Coordinates of C-alpha atoms in Angstrom, one line a residue:
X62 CA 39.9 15.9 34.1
X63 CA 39.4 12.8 31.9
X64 CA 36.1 12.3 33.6
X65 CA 34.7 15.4 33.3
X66 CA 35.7 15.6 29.3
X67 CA 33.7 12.6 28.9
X68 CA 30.6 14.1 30.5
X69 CA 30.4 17.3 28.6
X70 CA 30.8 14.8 25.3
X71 CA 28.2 12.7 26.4
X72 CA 26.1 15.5 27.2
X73 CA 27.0 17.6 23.9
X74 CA 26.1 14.2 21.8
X75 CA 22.9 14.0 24.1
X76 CA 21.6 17.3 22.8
X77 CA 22.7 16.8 19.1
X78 CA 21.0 13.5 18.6
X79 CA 17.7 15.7 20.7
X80 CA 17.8 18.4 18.4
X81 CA 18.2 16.0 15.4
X82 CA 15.1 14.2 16.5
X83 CA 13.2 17.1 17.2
X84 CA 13.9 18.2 13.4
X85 CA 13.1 15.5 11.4
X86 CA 9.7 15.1 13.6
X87 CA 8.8 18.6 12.1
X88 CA 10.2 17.9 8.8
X89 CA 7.4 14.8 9.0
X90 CA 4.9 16.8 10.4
X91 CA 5.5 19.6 7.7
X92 CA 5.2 17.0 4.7
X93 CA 2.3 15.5 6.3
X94 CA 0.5 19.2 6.3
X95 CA 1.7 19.9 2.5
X96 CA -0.9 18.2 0.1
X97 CA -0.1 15.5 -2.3
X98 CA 2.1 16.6 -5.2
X99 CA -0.4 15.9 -8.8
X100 CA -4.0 16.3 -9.3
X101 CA -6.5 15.7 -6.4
X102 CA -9.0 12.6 -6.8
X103 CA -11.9 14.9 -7.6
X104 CA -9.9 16.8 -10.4
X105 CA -9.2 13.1 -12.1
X106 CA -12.5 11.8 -11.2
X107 CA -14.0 15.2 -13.1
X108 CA -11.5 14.5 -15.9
X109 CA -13.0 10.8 -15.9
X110 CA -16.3 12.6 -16.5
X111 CA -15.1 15.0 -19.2
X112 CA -13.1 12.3 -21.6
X113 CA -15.7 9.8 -21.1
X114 CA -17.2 8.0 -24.7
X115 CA -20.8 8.2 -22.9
X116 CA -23.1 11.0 -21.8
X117 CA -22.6 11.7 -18.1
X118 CA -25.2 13.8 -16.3
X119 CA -25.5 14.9 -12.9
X120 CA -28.8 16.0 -11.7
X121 CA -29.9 17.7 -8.3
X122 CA -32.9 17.2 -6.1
X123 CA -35.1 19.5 -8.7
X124 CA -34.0 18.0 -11.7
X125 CA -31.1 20.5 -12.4
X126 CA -28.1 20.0 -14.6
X127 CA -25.4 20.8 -11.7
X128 CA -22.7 18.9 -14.3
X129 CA -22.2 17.2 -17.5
X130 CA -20.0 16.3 -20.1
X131 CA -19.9 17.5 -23.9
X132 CA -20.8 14.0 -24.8
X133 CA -23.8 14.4 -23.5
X134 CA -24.9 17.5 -25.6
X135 CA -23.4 15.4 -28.7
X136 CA -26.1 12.9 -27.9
X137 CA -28.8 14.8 -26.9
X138 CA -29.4 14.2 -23.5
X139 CA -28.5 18.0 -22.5
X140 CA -29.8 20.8 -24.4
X141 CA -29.5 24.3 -23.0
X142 CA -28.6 22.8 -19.6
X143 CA -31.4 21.0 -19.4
X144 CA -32.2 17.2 -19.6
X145 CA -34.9 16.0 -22.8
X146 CA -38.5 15.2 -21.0
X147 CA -38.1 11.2 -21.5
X148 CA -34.8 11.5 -19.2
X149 CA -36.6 13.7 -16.4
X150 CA -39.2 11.9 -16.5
X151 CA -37.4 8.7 -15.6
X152 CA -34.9 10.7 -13.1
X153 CA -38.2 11.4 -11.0
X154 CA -38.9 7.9 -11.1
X155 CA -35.9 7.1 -10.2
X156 CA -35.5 9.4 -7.1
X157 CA -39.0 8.5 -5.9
X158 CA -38.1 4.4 -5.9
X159 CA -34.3 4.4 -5.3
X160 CA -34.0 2.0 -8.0
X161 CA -32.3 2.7 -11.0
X162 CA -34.3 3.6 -14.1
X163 CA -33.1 2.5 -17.8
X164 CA -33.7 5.4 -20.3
X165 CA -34.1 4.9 -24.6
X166 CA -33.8 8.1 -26.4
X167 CA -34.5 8.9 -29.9
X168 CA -32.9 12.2 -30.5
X169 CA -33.8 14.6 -33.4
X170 CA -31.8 15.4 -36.1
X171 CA -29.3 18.5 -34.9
X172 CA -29.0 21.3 -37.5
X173 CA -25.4 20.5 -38.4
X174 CA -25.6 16.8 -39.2
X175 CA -27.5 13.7 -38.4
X176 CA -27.6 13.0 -35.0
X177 CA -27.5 9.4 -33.2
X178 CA -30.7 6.9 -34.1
X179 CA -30.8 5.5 -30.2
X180 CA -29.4 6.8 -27.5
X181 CA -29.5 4.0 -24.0
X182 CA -28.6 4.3 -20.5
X183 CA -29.4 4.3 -17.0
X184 CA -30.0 7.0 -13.9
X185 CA -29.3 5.7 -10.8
X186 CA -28.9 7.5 -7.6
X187 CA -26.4 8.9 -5.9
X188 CA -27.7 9.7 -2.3
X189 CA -29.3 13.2 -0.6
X190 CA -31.5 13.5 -4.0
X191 CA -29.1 13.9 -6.4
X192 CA -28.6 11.5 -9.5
X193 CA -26.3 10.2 -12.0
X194 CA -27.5 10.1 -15.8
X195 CA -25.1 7.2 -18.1
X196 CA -26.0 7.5 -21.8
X197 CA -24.4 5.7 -24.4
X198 CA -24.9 5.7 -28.7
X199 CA -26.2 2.3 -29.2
X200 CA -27.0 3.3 -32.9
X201 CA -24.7 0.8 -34.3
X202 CA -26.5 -2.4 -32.6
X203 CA -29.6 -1.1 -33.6
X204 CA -28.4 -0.7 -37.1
X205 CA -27.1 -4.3 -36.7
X206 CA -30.2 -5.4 -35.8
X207 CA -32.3 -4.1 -38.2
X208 CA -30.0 -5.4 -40.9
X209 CA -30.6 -9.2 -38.9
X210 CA -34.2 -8.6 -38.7
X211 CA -33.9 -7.7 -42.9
X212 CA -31.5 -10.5 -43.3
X213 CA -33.5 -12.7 -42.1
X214 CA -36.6 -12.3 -43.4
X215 CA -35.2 -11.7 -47.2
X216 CA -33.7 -15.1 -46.8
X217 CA -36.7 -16.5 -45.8
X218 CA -38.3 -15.2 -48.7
X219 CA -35.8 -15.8 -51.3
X220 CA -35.7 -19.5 -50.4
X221 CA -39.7 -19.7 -50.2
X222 CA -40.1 -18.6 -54.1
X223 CA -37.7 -21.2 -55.6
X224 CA -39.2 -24.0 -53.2
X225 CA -43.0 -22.5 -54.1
X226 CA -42.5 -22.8 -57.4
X227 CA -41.0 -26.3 -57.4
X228 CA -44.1 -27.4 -55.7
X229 CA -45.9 -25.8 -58.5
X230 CA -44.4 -27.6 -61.3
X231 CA -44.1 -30.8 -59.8
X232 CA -47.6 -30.9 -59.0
X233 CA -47.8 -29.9 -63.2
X234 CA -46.1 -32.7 -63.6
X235 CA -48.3 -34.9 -62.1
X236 CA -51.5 -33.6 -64.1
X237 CA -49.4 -33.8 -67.6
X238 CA -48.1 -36.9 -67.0
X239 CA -49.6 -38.8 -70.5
X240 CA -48.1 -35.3 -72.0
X241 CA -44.1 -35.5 -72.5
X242 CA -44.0 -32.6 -74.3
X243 CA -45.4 -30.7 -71.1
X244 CA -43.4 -33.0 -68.5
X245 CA -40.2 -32.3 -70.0
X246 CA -41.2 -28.6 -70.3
X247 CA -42.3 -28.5 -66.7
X248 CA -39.3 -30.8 -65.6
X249 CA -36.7 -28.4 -66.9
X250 CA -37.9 -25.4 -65.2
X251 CA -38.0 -27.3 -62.1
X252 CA -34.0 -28.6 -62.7
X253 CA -33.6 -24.4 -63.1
X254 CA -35.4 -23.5 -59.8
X255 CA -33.4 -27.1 -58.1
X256 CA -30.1 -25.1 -59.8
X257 CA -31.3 -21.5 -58.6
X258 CA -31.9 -22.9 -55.1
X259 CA -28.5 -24.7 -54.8
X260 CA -26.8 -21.3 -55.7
X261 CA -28.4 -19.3 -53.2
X262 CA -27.9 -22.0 -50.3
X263 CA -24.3 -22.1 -51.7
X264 CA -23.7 -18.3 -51.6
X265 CA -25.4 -18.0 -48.5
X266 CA -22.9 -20.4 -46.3
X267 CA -20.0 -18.3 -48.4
X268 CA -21.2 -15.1 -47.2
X269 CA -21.7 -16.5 -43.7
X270 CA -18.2 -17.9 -43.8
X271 CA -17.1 -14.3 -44.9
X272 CA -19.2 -12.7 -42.5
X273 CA -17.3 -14.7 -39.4
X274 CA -19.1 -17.5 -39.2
X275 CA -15.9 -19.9 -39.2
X276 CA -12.5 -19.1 -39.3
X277 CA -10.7 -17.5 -42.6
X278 CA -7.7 -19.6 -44.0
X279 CA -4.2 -18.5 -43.9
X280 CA -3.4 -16.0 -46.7
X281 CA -0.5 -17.3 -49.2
X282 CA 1.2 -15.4 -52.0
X283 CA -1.5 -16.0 -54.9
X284 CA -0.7 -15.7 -58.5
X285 CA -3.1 -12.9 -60.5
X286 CA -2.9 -14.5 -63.1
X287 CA -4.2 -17.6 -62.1
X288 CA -6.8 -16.2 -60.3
X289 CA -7.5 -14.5 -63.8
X290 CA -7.5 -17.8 -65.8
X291 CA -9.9 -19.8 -63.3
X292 CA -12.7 -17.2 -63.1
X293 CA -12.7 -16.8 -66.8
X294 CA -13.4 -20.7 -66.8
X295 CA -16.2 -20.3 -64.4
X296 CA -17.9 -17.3 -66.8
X297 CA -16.9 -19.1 -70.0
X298 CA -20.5 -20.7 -70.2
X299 CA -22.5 -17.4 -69.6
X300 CA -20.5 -15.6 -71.7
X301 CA -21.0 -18.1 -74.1
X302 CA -24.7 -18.5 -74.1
X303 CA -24.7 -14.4 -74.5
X304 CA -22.5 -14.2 -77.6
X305 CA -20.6 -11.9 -75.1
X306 CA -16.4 -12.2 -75.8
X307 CA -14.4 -11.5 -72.6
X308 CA -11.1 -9.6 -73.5
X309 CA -8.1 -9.8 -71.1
X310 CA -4.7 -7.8 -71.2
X311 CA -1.8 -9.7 -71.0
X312 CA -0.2 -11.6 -68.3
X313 CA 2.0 -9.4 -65.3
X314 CA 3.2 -12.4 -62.8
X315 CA 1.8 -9.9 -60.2
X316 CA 1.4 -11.5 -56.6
X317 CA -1.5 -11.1 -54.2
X318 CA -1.6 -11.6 -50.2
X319 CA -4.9 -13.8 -50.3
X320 CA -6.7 -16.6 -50.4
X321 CA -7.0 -18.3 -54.3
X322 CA -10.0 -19.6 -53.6
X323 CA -11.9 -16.6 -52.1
X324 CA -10.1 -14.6 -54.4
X325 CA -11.7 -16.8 -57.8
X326 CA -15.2 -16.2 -56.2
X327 CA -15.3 -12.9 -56.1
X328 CA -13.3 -12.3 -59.4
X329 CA -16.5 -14.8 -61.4
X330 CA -19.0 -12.7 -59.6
X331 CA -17.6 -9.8 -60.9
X332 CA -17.6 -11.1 -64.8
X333 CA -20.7 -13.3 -64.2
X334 CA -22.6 -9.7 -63.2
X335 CA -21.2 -8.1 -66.1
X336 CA -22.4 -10.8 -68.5
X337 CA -26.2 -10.9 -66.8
X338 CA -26.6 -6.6 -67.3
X339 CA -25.1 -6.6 -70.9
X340 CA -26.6 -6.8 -74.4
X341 CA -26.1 -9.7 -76.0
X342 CA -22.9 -9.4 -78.2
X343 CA -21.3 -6.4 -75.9
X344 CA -17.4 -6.7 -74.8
X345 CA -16.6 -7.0 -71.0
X346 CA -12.9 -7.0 -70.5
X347 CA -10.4 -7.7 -67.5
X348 CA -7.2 -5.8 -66.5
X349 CA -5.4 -6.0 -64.0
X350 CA -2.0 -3.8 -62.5
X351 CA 0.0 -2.6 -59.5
X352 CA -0.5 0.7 -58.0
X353 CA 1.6 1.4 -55.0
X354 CA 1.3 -1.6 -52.7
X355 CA -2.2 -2.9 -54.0
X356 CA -2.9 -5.1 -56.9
X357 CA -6.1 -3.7 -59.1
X358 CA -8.2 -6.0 -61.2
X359 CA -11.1 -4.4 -63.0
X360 CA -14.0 -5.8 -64.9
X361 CA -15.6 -3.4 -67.3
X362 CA -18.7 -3.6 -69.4
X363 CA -20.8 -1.7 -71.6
X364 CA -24.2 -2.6 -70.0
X365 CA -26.7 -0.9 -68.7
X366 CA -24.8 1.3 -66.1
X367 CA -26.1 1.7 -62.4
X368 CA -27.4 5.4 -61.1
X369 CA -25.4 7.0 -59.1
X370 CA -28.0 6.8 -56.0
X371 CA -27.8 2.7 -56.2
X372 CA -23.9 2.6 -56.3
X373 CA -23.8 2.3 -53.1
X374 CA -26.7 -0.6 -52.7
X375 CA -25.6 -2.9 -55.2
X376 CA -23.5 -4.7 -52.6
X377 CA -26.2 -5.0 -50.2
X378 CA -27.2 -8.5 -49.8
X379 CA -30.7 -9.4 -51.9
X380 CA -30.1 -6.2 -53.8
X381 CA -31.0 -6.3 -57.4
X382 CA -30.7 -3.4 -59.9
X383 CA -32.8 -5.2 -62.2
X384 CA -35.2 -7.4 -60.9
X385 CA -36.9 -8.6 -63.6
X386 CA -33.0 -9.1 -65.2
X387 CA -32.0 -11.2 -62.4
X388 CA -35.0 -13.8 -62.2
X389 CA -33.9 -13.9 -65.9
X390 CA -30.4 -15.2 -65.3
X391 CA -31.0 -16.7 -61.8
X392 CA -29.0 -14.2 -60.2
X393 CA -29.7 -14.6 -56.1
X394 CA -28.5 -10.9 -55.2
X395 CA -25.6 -11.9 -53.0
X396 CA -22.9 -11.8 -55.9
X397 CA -21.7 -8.0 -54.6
X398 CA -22.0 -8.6 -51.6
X399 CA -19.5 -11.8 -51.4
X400 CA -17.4 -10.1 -53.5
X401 CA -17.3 -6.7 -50.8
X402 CA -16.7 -9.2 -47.9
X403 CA -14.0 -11.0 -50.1
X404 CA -12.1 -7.5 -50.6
X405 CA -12.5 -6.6 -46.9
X406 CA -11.5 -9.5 -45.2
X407 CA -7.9 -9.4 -47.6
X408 CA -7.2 -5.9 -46.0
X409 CA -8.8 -4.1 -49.5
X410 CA -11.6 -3.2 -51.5
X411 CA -13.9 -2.8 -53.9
X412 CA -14.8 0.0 -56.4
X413 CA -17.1 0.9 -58.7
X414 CA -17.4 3.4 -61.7
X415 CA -20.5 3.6 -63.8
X416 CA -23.0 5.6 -65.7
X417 CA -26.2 4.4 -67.1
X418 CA -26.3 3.9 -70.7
X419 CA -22.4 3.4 -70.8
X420 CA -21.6 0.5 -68.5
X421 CA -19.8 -0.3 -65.1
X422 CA -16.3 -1.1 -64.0
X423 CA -15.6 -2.9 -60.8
X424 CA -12.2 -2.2 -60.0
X425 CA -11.1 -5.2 -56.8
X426 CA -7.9 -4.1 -55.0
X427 CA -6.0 -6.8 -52.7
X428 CA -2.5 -5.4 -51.2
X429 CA 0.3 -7.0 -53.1
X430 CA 2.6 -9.6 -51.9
X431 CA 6.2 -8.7 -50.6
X432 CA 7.7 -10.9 -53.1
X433 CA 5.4 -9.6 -56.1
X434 CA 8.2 -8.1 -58.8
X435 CA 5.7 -8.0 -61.8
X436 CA 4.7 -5.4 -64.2
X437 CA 3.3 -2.0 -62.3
X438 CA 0.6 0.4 -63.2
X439 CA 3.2 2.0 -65.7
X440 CA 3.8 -1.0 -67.4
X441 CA 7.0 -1.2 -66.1
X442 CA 9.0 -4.3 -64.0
X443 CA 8.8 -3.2 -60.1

């Protein structure tokens, strides 16, 4: 009886470990039927497409837009559903040499705003005669480039005329030379062009510093009012030579995050431009406070005033309101510009207020230091 109790367990487990078997085999076979749970790789490859920053095109055998991506009607590529000539032009080269083709677009101006300058990319093919069109906006390097290319050749230019005319007098110098009247006349205009030339080569490397070229120092809590006191000594001998009095408020103990230094350049370009476009005899004054967490220090004169089309070009490099004005008082055009690269590399700015015929204030803001506790915009203690 034992026995045979045994068997009929044995045989009962047999089937329950069968049937178990057989059920999880169609529970695998089930899940392996039941797609993936999430989007399928097309659906995130076409999303690829979509969010992409460049213009992605697809093109069939007859040069049909089959898909593409709103960039590429932001750039121009696609309009109405159809590629620009240049680009289907290139897309039958491409197809015809199985070689990838590189495209440069300049599209028009779109009736809602300017469009991009130059648009680059590339078709390549994708097999059974269909292609791929990958357009990017590479207006920025070209913009970059063209501001090289000016760069370059303005230096070139500015550097020729003091060196020129150094030739020029020296060789003056040479045919007057039983004249000392005229040698010392022609000797002291060449010590101005020497000075002239030493200013530009010396704002040059600044602004190339500025611009990258080696690596900023650490910024340090600096004192305003230091700052203040040492670009006043730099102007002092301009202002002088102009009859022009330089009025300051009083002191605040206000704190910068910056560089002294940097921070005392761009400051004396500020009052030394100021000084070189006003009358003889006019104020220029300097005040400085806290608003919210910048520190503002302003120059303001009653010179001639800047049009409100050249605002904005003043602190382009070689850029000279007054040309005339400027070969006047040596000025090398890069003042501005130092001072612009000066604010943006201490996380601020520089702005500018002026009408012509009543003057100009150049307001610098640099963010305050954490520690900074002087007097604020109100003229109250922060």
């Amino acid at each position: 009886m034992t026995d045979l109790v045994w068997t009929f367990l044995t045989a009962g487990a047999l089937v329950v470990g069968l049937l178990a078997g057989a059920g999880i085999a169609r529970a695998r076979h089930r899940a392996a039927a039941q797609p993936p749970a999430g989007p399928t790789i097309s659906v995130l490859l076409q999303r690829l497409v979509f969010s992409s920053h460049n213009a992605i095109v697809i093109l069939n055998q007859f040069g049909d837009v089959v898909q593409h991506n709103r960039r590429a009607e932001e750039l121009g590529v696609v309009r109405n559903r159809r590629v620009d000539g240049l680009t289907k032009k290139a897309a039958e080269l491409a197809k015809e040499t199985g070689e990838p083709v590189e495209i440069e677009l300049r599209p028009q101006e779109r009736s809602f705003g300017r469009g991009p300058e130059a648009v680059r990319g590339e078709i390549r093919p994708l097999g059974d005669g269909f292609l791929a069109v990958d357009a990017a906006d590479e207006s920025e390097a070209v913009r970059l480039e063209a501001t090289r290319r000016d760069f370059v050749a303005n230096v070139s230019h500015e550097l020729k005329t003091p060196v020129g005319a150094m030739a020029l007098l020296a060789e003056a110098v040479l045919d007057a030379a039983d004249d000392p009247q005229a040698v010392r006349r022609f000797t002291t205009k060449i010590l101005h062009e020497a000075t002239r030339l030493g200013t530009l080569v010396t704002e040059l490397i600044a602004l190339s510093r500025l611009q990258g070229a080696e690596r900023l120092p650490e910024l340090n809590a600096v004192d305003v009012d230091a700052v203040i006191r040492d670009a006043l000594g730099r102007a002092k001998l301009a202002a002088e030579n102009t009859g022009i009095d330089i009025a300051t408020d009083g002191d605040t103990a206000l704190l910068v995050e910056g560089d002294r230094t940097l921070l005392v350049t761009a400051l004396a370009n500020l009052l030394e431009n100021a000084v070189a476009y006003s009358q003889p005899g006019s104020p220029v004054s300097i005040s400085r406070r806290r608003v919210g967490d910048f520190v503002e220090i302003s120059v303001t004169d009653r010179g001639i005033g800047i049009p409100e089309e050249e605002q904005q070009r003043v602190f382009e490099r070689f850029y000279r309101l007054d040309k005339a004005r400027s070969r006047a008082t040596g000025g090398t055009g890069l003042g501005l510009a130092i001072v612009k690269h000066v604010a943006a590399n201490h996380g601020g700015e520089v702005k500018l207020w002026s009408r012509p015929g009543t003057g100009s204030t150049f307001t610098l803001r640099i963010p305050a230091h954490p520690n900074s506790n002087g007097v604020n915009s109100t003229g109250g203690k922060q």
